[in-house]
Coordinates of C-alpha atoms and ligand atoms in Angstrom, one line a residue:
X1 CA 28.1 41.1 33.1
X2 CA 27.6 39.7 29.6
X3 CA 24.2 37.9 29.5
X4 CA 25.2 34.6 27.9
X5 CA 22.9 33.0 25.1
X6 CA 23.2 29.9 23.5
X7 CA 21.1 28.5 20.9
X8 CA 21.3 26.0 17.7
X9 CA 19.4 24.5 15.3
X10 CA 20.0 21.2 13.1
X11 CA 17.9 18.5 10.9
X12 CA 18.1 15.1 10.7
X13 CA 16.5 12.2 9.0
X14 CA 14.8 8.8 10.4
X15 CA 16.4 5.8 9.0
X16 CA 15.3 3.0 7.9
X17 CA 17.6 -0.4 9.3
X18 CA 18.1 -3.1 6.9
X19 CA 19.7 -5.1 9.4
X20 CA 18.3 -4.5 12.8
X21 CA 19.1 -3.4 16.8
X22 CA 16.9 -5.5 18.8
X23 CA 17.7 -6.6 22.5
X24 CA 20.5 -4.2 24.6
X25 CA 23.6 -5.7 26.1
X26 CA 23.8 -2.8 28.3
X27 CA 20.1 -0.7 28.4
X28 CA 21.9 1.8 30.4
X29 CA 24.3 3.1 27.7
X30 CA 22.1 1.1 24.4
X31 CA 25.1 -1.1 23.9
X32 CA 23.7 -3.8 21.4
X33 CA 24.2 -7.4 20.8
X34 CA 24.9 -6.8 17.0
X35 CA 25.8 -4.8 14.5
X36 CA 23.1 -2.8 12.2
X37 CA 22.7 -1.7 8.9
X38 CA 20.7 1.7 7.9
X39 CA 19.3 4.2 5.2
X40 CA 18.8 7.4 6.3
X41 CA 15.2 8.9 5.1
X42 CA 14.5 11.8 2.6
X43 CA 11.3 12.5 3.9
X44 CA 11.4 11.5 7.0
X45 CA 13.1 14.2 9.6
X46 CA 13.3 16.3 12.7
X47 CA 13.8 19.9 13.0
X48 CA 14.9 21.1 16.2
X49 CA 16.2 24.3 18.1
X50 CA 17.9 24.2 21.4
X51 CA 18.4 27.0 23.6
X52 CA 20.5 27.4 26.7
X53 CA 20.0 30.9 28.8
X54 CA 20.4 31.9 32.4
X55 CA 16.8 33.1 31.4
X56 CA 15.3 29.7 32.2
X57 CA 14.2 28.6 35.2
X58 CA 13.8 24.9 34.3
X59 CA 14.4 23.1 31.1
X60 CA 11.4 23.2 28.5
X61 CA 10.4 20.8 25.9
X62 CA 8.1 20.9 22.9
X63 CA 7.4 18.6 20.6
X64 CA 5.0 19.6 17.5
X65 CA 3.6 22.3 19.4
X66 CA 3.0 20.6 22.9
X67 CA 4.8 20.7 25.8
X68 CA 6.0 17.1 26.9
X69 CA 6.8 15.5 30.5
X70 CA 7.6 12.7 32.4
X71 CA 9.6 10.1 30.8
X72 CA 9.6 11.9 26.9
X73 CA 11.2 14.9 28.6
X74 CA 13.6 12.7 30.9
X75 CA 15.3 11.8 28.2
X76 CA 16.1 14.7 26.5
X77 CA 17.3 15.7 29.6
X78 CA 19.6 13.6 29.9
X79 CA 21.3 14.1 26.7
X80 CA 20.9 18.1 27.9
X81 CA 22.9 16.7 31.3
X82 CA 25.6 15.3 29.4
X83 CA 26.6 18.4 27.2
X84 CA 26.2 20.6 30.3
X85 CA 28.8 18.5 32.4
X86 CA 30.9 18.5 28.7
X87 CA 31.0 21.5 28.7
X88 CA 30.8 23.2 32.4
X89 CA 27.8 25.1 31.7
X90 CA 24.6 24.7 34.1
X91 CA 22.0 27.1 32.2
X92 CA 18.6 25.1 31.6
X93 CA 17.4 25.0 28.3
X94 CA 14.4 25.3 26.1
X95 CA 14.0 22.4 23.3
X96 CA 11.5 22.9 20.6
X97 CA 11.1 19.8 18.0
X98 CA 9.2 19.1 14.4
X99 CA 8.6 15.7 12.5
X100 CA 7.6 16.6 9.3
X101 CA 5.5 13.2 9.4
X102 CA 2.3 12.8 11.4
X103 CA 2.7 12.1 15.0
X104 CA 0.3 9.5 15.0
X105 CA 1.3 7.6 12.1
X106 CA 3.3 5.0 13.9
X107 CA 6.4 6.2 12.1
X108 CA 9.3 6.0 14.5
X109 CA 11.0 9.6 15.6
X110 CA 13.7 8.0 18.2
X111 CA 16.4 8.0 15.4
X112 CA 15.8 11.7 14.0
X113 CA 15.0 13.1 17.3
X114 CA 17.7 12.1 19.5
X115 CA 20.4 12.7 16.3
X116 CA 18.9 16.0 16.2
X117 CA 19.2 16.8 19.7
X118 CA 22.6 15.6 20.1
X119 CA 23.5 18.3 17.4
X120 CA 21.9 21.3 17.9
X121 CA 22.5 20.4 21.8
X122 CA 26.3 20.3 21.5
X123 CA 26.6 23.1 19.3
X124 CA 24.4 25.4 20.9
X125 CA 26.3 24.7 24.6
X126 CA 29.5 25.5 22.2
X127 CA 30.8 21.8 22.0
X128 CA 32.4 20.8 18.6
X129 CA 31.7 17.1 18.6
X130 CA 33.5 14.6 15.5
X131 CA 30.9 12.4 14.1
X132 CA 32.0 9.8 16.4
X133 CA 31.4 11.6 19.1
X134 CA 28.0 12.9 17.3
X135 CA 27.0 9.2 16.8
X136 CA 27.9 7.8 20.4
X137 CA 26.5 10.9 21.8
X138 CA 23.0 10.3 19.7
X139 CA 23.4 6.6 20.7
X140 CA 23.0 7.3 24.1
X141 CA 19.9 9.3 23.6
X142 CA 18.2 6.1 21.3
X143 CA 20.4 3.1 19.8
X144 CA 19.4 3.8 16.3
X145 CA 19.7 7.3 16.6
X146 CA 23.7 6.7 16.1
X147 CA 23.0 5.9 12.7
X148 CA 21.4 8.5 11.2
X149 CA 24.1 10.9 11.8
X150 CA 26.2 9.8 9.0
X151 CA 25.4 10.8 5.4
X152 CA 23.8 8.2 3.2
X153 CA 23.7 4.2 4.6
X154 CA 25.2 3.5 8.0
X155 CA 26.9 0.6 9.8
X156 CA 26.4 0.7 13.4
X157 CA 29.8 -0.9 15.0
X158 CA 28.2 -2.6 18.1
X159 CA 31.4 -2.3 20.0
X160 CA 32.4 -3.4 23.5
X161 CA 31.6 -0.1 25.1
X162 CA 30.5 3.3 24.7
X163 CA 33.3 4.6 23.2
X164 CA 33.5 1.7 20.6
X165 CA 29.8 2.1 19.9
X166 CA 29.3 4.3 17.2
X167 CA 28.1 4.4 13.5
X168 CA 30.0 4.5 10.2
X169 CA 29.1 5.2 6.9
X170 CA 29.1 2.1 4.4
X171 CA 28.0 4.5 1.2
X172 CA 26.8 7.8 0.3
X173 CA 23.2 8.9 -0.2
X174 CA 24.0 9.2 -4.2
X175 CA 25.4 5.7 -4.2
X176 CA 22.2 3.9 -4.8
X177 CA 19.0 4.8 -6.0
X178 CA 16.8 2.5 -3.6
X179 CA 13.8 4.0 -2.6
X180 CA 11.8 3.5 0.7
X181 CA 7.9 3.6 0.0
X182 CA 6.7 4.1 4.0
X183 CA 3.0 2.6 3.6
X184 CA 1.2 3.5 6.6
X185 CA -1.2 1.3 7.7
X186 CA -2.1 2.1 11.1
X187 CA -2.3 5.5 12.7
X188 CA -3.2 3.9 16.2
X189 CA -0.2 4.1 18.8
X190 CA 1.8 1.1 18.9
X191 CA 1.3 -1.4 21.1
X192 CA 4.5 -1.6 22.6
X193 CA 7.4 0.9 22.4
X194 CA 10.8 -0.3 21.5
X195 CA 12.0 0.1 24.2
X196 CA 9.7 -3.0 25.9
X197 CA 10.2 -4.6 22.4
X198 CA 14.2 -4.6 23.4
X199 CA 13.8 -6.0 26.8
X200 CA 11.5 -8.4 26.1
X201 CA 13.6 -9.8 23.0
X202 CA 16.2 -11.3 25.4
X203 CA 13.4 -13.7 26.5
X204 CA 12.6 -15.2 23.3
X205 CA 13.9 -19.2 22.3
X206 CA 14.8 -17.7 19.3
X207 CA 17.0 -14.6 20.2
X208 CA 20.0 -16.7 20.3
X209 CA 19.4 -18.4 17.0
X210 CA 18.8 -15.0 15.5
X211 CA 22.2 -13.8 16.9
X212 CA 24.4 -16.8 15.5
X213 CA 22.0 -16.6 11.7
X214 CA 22.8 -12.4 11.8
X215 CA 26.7 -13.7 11.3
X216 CA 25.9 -14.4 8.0
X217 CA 23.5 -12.5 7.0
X218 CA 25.2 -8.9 8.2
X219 CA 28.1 -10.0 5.9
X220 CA 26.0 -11.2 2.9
X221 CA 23.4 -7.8 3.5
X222 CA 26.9 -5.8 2.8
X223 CA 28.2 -7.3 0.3
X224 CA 24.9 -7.4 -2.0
X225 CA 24.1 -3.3 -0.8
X226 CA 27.8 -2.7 -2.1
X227 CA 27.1 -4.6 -5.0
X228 CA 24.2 -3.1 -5.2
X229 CA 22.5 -7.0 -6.6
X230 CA 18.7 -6.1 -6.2
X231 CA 17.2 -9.8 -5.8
X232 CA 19.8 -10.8 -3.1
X233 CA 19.7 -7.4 -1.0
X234 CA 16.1 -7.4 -0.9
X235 CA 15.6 -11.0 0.5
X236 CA 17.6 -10.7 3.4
X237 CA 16.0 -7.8 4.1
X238 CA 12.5 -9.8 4.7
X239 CA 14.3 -12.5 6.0
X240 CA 16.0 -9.8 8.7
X241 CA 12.3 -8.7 9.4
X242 CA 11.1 -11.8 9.8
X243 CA 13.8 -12.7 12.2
X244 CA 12.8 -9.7 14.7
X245 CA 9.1 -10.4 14.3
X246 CA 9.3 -14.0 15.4
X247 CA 11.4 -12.6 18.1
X248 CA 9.1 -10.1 19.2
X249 CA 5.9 -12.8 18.8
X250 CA 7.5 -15.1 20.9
X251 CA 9.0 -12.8 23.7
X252 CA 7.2 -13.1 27.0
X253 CA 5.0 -11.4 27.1
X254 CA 4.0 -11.7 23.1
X255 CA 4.4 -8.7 21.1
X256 CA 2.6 -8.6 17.7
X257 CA 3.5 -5.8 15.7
X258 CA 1.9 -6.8 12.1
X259 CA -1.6 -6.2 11.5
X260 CA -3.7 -7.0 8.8
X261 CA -2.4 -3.6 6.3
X262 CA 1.1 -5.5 7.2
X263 CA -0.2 -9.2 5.7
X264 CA -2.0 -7.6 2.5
X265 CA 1.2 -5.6 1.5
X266 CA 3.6 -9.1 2.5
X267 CA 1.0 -10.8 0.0
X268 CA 0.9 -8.2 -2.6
X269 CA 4.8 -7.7 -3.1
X270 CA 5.0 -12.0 -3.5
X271 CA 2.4 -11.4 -6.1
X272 CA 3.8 -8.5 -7.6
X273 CA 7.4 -10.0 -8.0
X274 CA 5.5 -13.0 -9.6
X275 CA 4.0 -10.6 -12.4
X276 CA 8.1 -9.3 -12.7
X277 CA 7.6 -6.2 -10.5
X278 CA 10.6 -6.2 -7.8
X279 CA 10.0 -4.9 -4.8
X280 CA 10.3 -6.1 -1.1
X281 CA 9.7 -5.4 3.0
X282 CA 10.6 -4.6 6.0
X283 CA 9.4 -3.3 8.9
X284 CA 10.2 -1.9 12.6
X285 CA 9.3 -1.9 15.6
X286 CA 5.4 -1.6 14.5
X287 CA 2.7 -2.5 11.7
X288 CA 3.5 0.4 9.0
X289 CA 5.7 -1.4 5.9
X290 CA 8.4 -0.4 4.3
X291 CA 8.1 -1.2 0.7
X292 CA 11.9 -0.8 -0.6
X293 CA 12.1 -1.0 -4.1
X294 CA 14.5 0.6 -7.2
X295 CA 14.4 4.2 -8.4
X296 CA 12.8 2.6 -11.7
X297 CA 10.1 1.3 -10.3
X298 CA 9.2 4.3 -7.6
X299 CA 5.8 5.4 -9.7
X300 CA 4.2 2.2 -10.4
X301 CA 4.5 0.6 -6.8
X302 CA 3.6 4.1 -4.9
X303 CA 0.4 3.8 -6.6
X304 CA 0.0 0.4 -6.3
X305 CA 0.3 0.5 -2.5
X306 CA -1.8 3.7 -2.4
X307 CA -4.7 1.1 -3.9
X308 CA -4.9 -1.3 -1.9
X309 CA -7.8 -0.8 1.1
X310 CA -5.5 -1.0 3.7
X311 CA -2.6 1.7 2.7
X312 CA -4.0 5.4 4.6
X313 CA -1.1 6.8 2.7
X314 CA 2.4 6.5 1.5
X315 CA 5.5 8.3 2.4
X316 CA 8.5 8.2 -0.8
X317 CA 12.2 8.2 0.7
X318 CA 14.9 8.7 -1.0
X319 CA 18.7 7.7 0.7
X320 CA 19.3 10.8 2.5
X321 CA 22.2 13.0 4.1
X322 CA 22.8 12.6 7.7
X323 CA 22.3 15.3 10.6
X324 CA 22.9 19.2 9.6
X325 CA 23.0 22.4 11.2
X326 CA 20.4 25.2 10.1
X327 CA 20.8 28.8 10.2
X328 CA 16.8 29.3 11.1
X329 CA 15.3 28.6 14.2
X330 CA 12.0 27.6 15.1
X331 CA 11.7 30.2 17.8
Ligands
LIG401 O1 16.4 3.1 18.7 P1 15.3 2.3 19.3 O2 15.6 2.0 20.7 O3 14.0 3.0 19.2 O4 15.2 0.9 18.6 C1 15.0 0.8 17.2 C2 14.5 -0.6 16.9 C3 14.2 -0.9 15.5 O5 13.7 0.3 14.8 C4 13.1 -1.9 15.4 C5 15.3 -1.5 14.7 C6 16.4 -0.5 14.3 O6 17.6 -1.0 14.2 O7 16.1 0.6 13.9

């Protein structure tokens, strides 16, 4: 009998969303209430290799060199269970994963990870997914996961179900020159994962008001990225964070992401753009900022952030091309 062996690798960036997921319509497919708005990150990404063999007994996972369990492996999994079924194949697989960004820098992994996985998964079980099917498939694994499969900036269409759910590309990565300057100002865990931050975002007063404001603000985000107009672009992207912050600080329970590295840099860009230097923030589901700024200005803001006591270091991000194969493997 011919001893079957299946195995893929692929890359694929973080992103970085300009207009945010926050609260699930449906948590058990990461339907969300609105749509979302994403760069995918240069420097920023996951390598990972997927193996399935009649070899394995039980299906492995590593992550930077350690061996994960409980609910980190679950779901991987799960995205493993749904290309078996796909495609009628019960082997067990081995998963081996690498951020090329520190573990414990608070930098989130969910969107490169579970894009990752959904491609060298597919591929290596001998699926041929479309991008739609990539992005819904990566959805399921971690919302914003469906967006970094597309090359460049994303739209995530929220849909009405999970075949309507998907990403689409808005632009190409060489269509603007913005740059993300990640300043990391925390390398403790975060308090609360996203996935508490999404369930507990539903019990906010102001999740409501933040769905009816997002109307006008998705549209007006858009249209200022595709007219690539600076100024406007980068104040609805603070006022976007802003809008999941207060959410998330007024959930019940209260989740504060920001610490004090967060308020310095908020402080410094206002006085920065005062003194004619434009640059502005956002941030996730956590206290590291994300100092997005024009190609122009890259040098002098890097080292500006670097200065300040706060910053332990900065990550430059360019706009990046969505998930890939590789022909190497990592094992
Ligand atoms: O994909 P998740 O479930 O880890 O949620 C991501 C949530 C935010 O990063 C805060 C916002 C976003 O749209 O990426």
């Amino acid at each position: 009998m011919r001893k079957k062996l299946y195995k893929a690798t692929a890359k694929s960036p973080a992103n970085i969303a300009f207009i945010k997921y926050w609260g699930k319509k449906d948590p058990k497919i990461n339907l969300p209430f609105n749509n979302s708005i994403s760069m995918n990150l240069s420097n920023c990404f996951t390598v990972t290799t997927v193996e399935f063999s009649s070899r394995f007994k039980k299906d492995r996972v590593f992550i930077d060199g350690k061996e994960v369990s409980a609910e980190k492996k679950n779901r991987v999994v799960n995205i493993l269970d749904i290309v078996r079924k796909r495609a009628k194949e019960d082997f067990r697989a081995k998963v081996v994963s690498k951020n090329n960004f520190p573990a414990d820098a608070g930098i989130a992994s969910s969107a490169s990870a579970f894009s990752v996985l959904a491609l060298a998964a597919s591929k290596a079980v001998g699926l041929n997914l479309s991008l739609k099917e990539l992005s819904i498939l990566a959805r399921l694994g971690s919302g914003s996961a469906c967006r970094s499969v597309v090359d460049g900036f994303a739209e995530w269409k929220r849909g009405r179900d999970s075949q309507t759910s998907f990403a689409i590309q808005l632009a190409s990565p060489d269509f603007w020159g913005l740059r993300d300057i990640v300043a990391v100002v925390a390398k403790e865990k975060k308090k609360a994962s996203s996935t508490e931050g999404h369930a507990a975002a539903l019990t906010s007063p102001h999740y409501k008001m933040r769905l009816i404001g997002l109307k006008s603000r998705i549209k007006n985000l858009k249209e200022a990225l595709l007219k690539k107009q600076f100024k406007r672009f980068g104040q609805l992207l603070e006022e976007e964070a802003i809008s999941l912050h207060m959410v998330a600080m007024t959930s019940k329970p209260p989740i504060f992401y920001w610490n004090k590295g967060t308020i310095e840099i908020i402080n410094k860009l206002d006085e920065w753009r005062a003194g004619g230097l434009w640059a502005y923030f956002t941030m996730d589901a956590g206290p590291n900022v994300h100092v997005i700024c024009q190609q122009r200005d890259e040098k002098e803001i890097n080292k500006r952030l670097k200065n300040l006591p706060e910053v332990v270091f900065t990550i430059i991000n360019k706009p990046a091309r969505g998930t890939r194969l590789m022909n190497q493997h990592l094992f």
